[in-house]
PDB file of C-alpha atoms in Angstrom:
ATOM      1  CA  MET A 252      92.699  77.888 118.629  1.00  0.00           C
ATOM      2  CA  LYS A 253      90.697  75.558 117.438  1.00  0.00           C
ATOM      3  CA  HIS A 254      93.497  74.947 114.855  1.00  0.00           C
ATOM      4  CA  TRP A 255      95.934  74.841 117.511  1.00  0.00           C
ATOM      5  CA  ALA A 256      94.556  72.292 119.347  1.00  0.00           C
ATOM      6  CA  TYR A 257      94.761  70.089 116.322  1.00  0.00           C
ATOM      7  CA  PHE A 258      98.119  70.677 115.640  1.00  0.00           C
ATOM      8  CA  ALA A 259      99.517  69.995 119.113  1.00  0.00           C
ATOM      9  CA  GLY A 260      97.041  66.607 118.854  1.00  0.00           C
ATOM     10  CA  LEU A 261      99.321  66.514 115.916  1.00  0.00           C
ATOM     11  CA  ALA A 262     103.205  67.105 117.071  1.00  0.00           C
ATOM     12  CA  VAL A 263     102.291  65.130 119.990  1.00  0.00           C
ATOM     13  CA  CYS A 264     101.740  62.288 117.797  1.00  0.00           C
ATOM     14  CA  VAL A 265     104.759  62.754 115.209  1.00  0.00           C
ATOM     15  CA  HIS A 266     107.179  63.587 118.129  1.00  0.00           C
ATOM     16  CA  GLY A 267     105.645  59.959 120.096  1.00  0.00           C
ATOM     17  CA  THR A 268     106.013  57.421 116.707  1.00  0.00           C
ATOM     18  CA  LEU A 269     109.855  59.381 116.023  1.00  0.00           C
ATOM     19  CA  ALA A 270     110.404  59.000 119.291  1.00  0.00           C
ATOM     20  CA  LEU A 271     109.644  55.292 119.355  1.00  0.00           C
ATOM     21  CA  GLY A 272     110.951  54.829 115.873  1.00  0.00           C
ATOM     22  CA  ASP A 273     109.939  51.927 113.398  1.00  0.00           C
ATOM     23  CA  GLU A 274     109.676  49.359 115.629  1.00  0.00           C
ATOM     24  CA  ALA A 275     106.796  50.428 117.486  1.00  0.00           C
ATOM     25  CA  SER A 276     104.960  53.472 115.292  1.00  0.00           C
ATOM     26  CA  VAL A 277     101.398  54.294 116.249  1.00  0.00           C
ATOM     27  CA  PRO A 278      99.072  54.658 113.479  1.00  0.00           C
ATOM     28  CA  VAL A 279      97.951  57.971 112.792  1.00  0.00           C
ATOM     29  CA  TRP A 280      94.808  59.004 110.899  1.00  0.00           C
ATOM     30  CA  ARG A 281      93.410  61.300 108.432  1.00  0.00           C
ATOM     31  CA  CYS A 282      90.049  62.545 109.383  1.00  0.00           C
ATOM     32  CA  GLY A 283      89.311  65.269 106.295  1.00  0.00           C
ATOM     33  CA  ASN A 284      91.479  68.153 107.270  1.00  0.00           C
ATOM     34  CA  HIS A 285      92.310  66.449 110.712  1.00  0.00           C
ATOM     35  CA  TYR A 286      94.740  63.948 112.311  1.00  0.00           C
ATOM     36  CA  THR A 287      93.789  61.464 114.817  1.00  0.00           C
ATOM     37  CA  ASN A 288      94.946  58.646 116.676  1.00  0.00           C
ATOM     38  CA  GLN A 289      91.843  57.525 117.602  1.00  0.00           C
ATOM     39  CA  PRO A 290      89.091  58.568 114.909  1.00  0.00           C
ATOM     40  CA  LEU A 291      85.573  57.908 115.525  1.00  0.00           C
ATOM     41  CA  PRO A 292      83.800  55.304 113.783  1.00  0.00           C
ATOM     42  CA  ASP A 293      81.301  57.586 111.930  1.00  0.00           C
ATOM     43  CA  GLN A 294      84.178  59.191 110.000  1.00  0.00           C
ATOM     44  CA  SER A 295      85.772  58.469 106.925  1.00  0.00           C
ATOM     45  CA  CYS A 296      89.309  58.072 107.912  1.00  0.00           C
ATOM     46  CA  GLU A 297      92.069  56.864 105.956  1.00  0.00           C
ATOM     47  CA  SER A 298      95.869  55.644 107.823  1.00  0.00           C
ATOM     48  CA  VAL A 299      98.616  57.821 106.892  1.00  0.00           C
ATOM     49  CA  SER A 300     102.033  56.986 107.663  1.00  0.00           C
ATOM     50  CA  LEU A 301     104.943  59.333 108.910  1.00  0.00           C
ATOM     51  CA  SER A 302     108.497  59.751 107.509  1.00  0.00           C
ATOM     52  CA  ARG A 303     110.466  61.455 109.975  1.00  0.00           C
ATOM     53  CA  MET A 304     111.135  65.110 109.882  1.00  0.00           C
ATOM     54  CA  GLU A 305     113.584  66.631 108.879  1.00  0.00           C
ATOM     55  CA  GLU A 306     115.544  70.109 110.349  1.00  0.00           C
ATOM     56  CA  THR A 307     115.467  73.027 108.833  1.00  0.00           C
ATOM     57  CA  GLN A 308     117.078  76.410 109.026  1.00  0.00           C
ATOM     58  CA  VAL A 309     115.373  79.361 108.500  1.00  0.00           C
ATOM     59  CA  PRO A 310     117.089  82.140 106.568  1.00  0.00           C
ATOM     60  CA  GLN A 311     117.870  85.008 108.689  1.00  0.00           C
ATOM     61  CA  PRO A 312     117.035  88.342 106.928  1.00  0.00           C
ATOM     62  CA  ALA A 313     120.035  90.195 105.521  1.00  0.00           C
ATOM     63  CA  LYS A 314     121.728  92.822 108.007  1.00  0.00           C
ATOM     64  CA  PRO A 315     122.471  95.916 106.683  1.00  0.00           C
ATOM     65  CA  ALA A 316     125.601  96.327 106.360  1.00  0.00           C
ATOM     66  CA  PRO A 317     127.849  98.757 108.811  1.00  0.00           C
ATOM     67  CA  SER A 318     128.815 101.936 107.399  1.00  0.00           C
ATOM     68  CA  SER A 319     131.837 104.287 107.796  1.00  0.00           C
ATOM     69  CA  SER A 320     130.022 107.191 109.294  1.00  0.00           C
ATOM     70  CA  PRO A 321     128.219 106.917 111.992  1.00  0.00           C
ATOM     71  CA  VAL A 322     125.813 110.459 111.518  1.00  0.00           C
ATOM     72  CA  PRO A 323     123.607 109.985 109.062  1.00  0.00           C
ATOM     73  CA  ALA A 324     123.342 111.572 105.584  1.00  0.00           C
ATOM     74  CA  PRO A 325     121.223 114.994 105.824  1.00  0.00           C
ATOM     75  CA  LYS A 326     117.700 114.875 104.469  1.00  0.00           C
ATOM     76  CA  PRO A 327     117.461 117.137 101.283  1.00  0.00           C
ATOM     77  CA  PRO A 328     115.396 120.685 102.211  1.00  0.00           C
ATOM     78  CA  THR A 329     111.164 120.586 101.550  1.00  0.00           C
ATOM     79  CA  PRO A 330     110.979 122.814  98.216  1.00  0.00           C
ATOM     80  CA  ARG A 331     109.002 126.131  99.832  1.00  0.00           C
ATOM     81  CA  VAL A 332     105.977 127.895  98.047  1.00  0.00           C
ATOM     82  CA  ASP A 333     105.776 131.347  97.934  1.00  0.00           C
ATOM     83  CA  ALA A 334     103.511 132.710  99.999  1.00  0.00           C
ATOM     84  CA  LEU A 335     101.215 134.471  97.193  1.00  0.00           C
ATOM     85  CA  VAL A 336     100.997 130.987  95.540  1.00  0.00           C
ATOM     86  CA  GLN A 337      99.798 129.641  98.448  1.00  0.00           C
ATOM     87  CA  ARG A 338      97.223 132.163  98.852  1.00  0.00           C
ATOM     88  CA  GLU A 339      95.775 131.492  95.382  1.00  0.00           C
ATOM     89  CA  ARG A 340      95.772 128.009  95.768  1.00  0.00           C
ATOM     90  CA  ASP A 341      94.076 128.186  98.891  1.00  0.00           C
ATOM     91  CA  GLY A 342      91.803 130.563  97.439  1.00  0.00           C
ATOM     92  CA  GLN A 343      91.005 128.106  94.637  1.00  0.00           C
ATOM     93  CA  ALA A 344      90.452 125.396  97.091  1.00  0.00           C
ATOM     94  CA  LYS A 345      88.225 127.696  98.976  1.00  0.00           C
ATOM     95  CA  GLU A 346      86.105 128.431  95.433  1.00  0.00           C
ATOM     96  CA  ILE A 347      85.492 124.761  94.626  1.00  0.00           C
ATOM     97  CA  LEU A 348      84.719 123.786  98.334  1.00  0.00           C
ATOM     98  CA  SER A 349      82.435 126.041  98.103  1.00  0.00           C
ATOM     99  CA  HIS A 350      80.758 125.322  94.721  1.00  0.00           C
ATOM    100  CA  GLU A 351      80.452 121.996  95.834  1.00  0.00           C
ATOM    101  CA  LEU A 352      78.609 123.067  98.841  1.00  0.00           C
ATOM    102  CA  LYS A 353      76.339 125.071  97.180  1.00  0.00           C
ATOM    103  CA  ARG A 354      75.645 122.130  94.537  1.00  0.00           C
ATOM    104  CA  LEU A 355      75.289 119.502  97.752  1.00  0.00           C
ATOM    105  CA  ASN A 356      72.553 122.389  99.026  1.00  0.00           C
ATOM    106  CA  ALA A 357      70.596 122.381  96.014  1.00  0.00           C
ATOM    107  CA  ARG A 358      70.653 118.691  95.839  1.00  0.00           C
ATOM    108  CA  CYS A 359      69.777 117.939 100.046  1.00  0.00           C
ATOM    109  CA  GLN A 360      66.744 119.966  99.778  1.00  0.00           C
ATOM    110  CA  ALA A 361      65.039 117.710  96.897  1.00  0.00           C
ATOM    111  CA  VAL A 362      66.024 114.490  98.794  1.00  0.00           C
ATOM    112  CA  THR A 363      63.111 112.757 100.655  1.00  0.00           C
ATOM    113  CA  ASP A 364      63.799 110.068 102.388  1.00  0.00           C
ATOM    114  CA  THR A 365      66.077 109.763 105.703  1.00  0.00           C
ATOM    115  CA  GLN A 366      68.868 107.463 104.531  1.00  0.00           C
ATOM    116  CA  SER A 367      69.645 110.367 101.896  1.00  0.00           C
ATOM    117  CA  GLN A 368      69.018 112.918 104.105  1.00  0.00           C
ATOM    118  CA  GLN A 369      71.353 111.586 106.854  1.00  0.00           C
ATOM    119  CA  ARG A 370      73.885 111.377 104.042  1.00  0.00           C
ATOM    120  CA  CYS A 371      73.660 114.576 102.764  1.00  0.00           C
ATOM    121  CA  ALA A 372      73.946 116.145 106.196  1.00  0.00           C
ATOM    122  CA  ALA A 373      77.329 114.010 106.980  1.00  0.00           C
ATOM    123  CA  ASP A 374      78.586 115.317 103.311  1.00  0.00           C
ATOM    124  CA  GLN A 375      77.519 118.962 104.481  1.00  0.00           C
ATOM    125  CA  ALA A 376      79.491 118.660 107.754  1.00  0.00           C
ATOM    126  CA  ALA A 377      82.360 116.958 105.821  1.00  0.00           C
ATOM    127  CA  LEU A 378      82.490 120.258 103.709  1.00  0.00           C
ATOM    128  CA  LYS A 379      82.408 123.216 106.295  1.00  0.00           C
ATOM    129  CA  ARG A 380      84.997 121.006 108.052  1.00  0.00           C
ATOM    130  CA  GLU A 381      87.436 121.217 105.190  1.00  0.00           C
ATOM    131  CA  LEU A 382      86.316 124.724 104.611  1.00  0.00           C
ATOM    132  CA  SER A 383      87.019 125.537 108.040  1.00  0.00           C
ATOM    133  CA  ARG A 384      90.169 124.402 107.425  1.00  0.00           C
ATOM    134  CA  ILE A 385      91.471 127.117 104.607  1.00  0.00           C
ATOM    135  CA  PRO A 386      93.272 129.936 106.095  1.00  0.00           C
TER     136      PRO A 386
END
């Protein structure tokens, strides 16, 4: 919000300077990163001259060419995994998660400080959630 006010002030100064033309220009001062037409006495500012601003065109993003057919192309079918293979994968995942939960339980029993106990409890809850998702 603070920067907006500075840029708005700068825009007013620039617009005012350009509107008045070269015969009656208003001095603009740069005080660090701030621009003003009324610098404070305790600020170290330098006078800047504003040149006329040029109008520029902002390039527009390229629009896709219209296709000849209005119907989108069908997506390729998602490959299916055999039910037996999926059951094996689920069993392996369950075995790995169960093993990790047993290791975590053993490690959590040795923890004494409160912060580590809270972390262990959160990790145990996460592993139990993952185990409950496996059919």
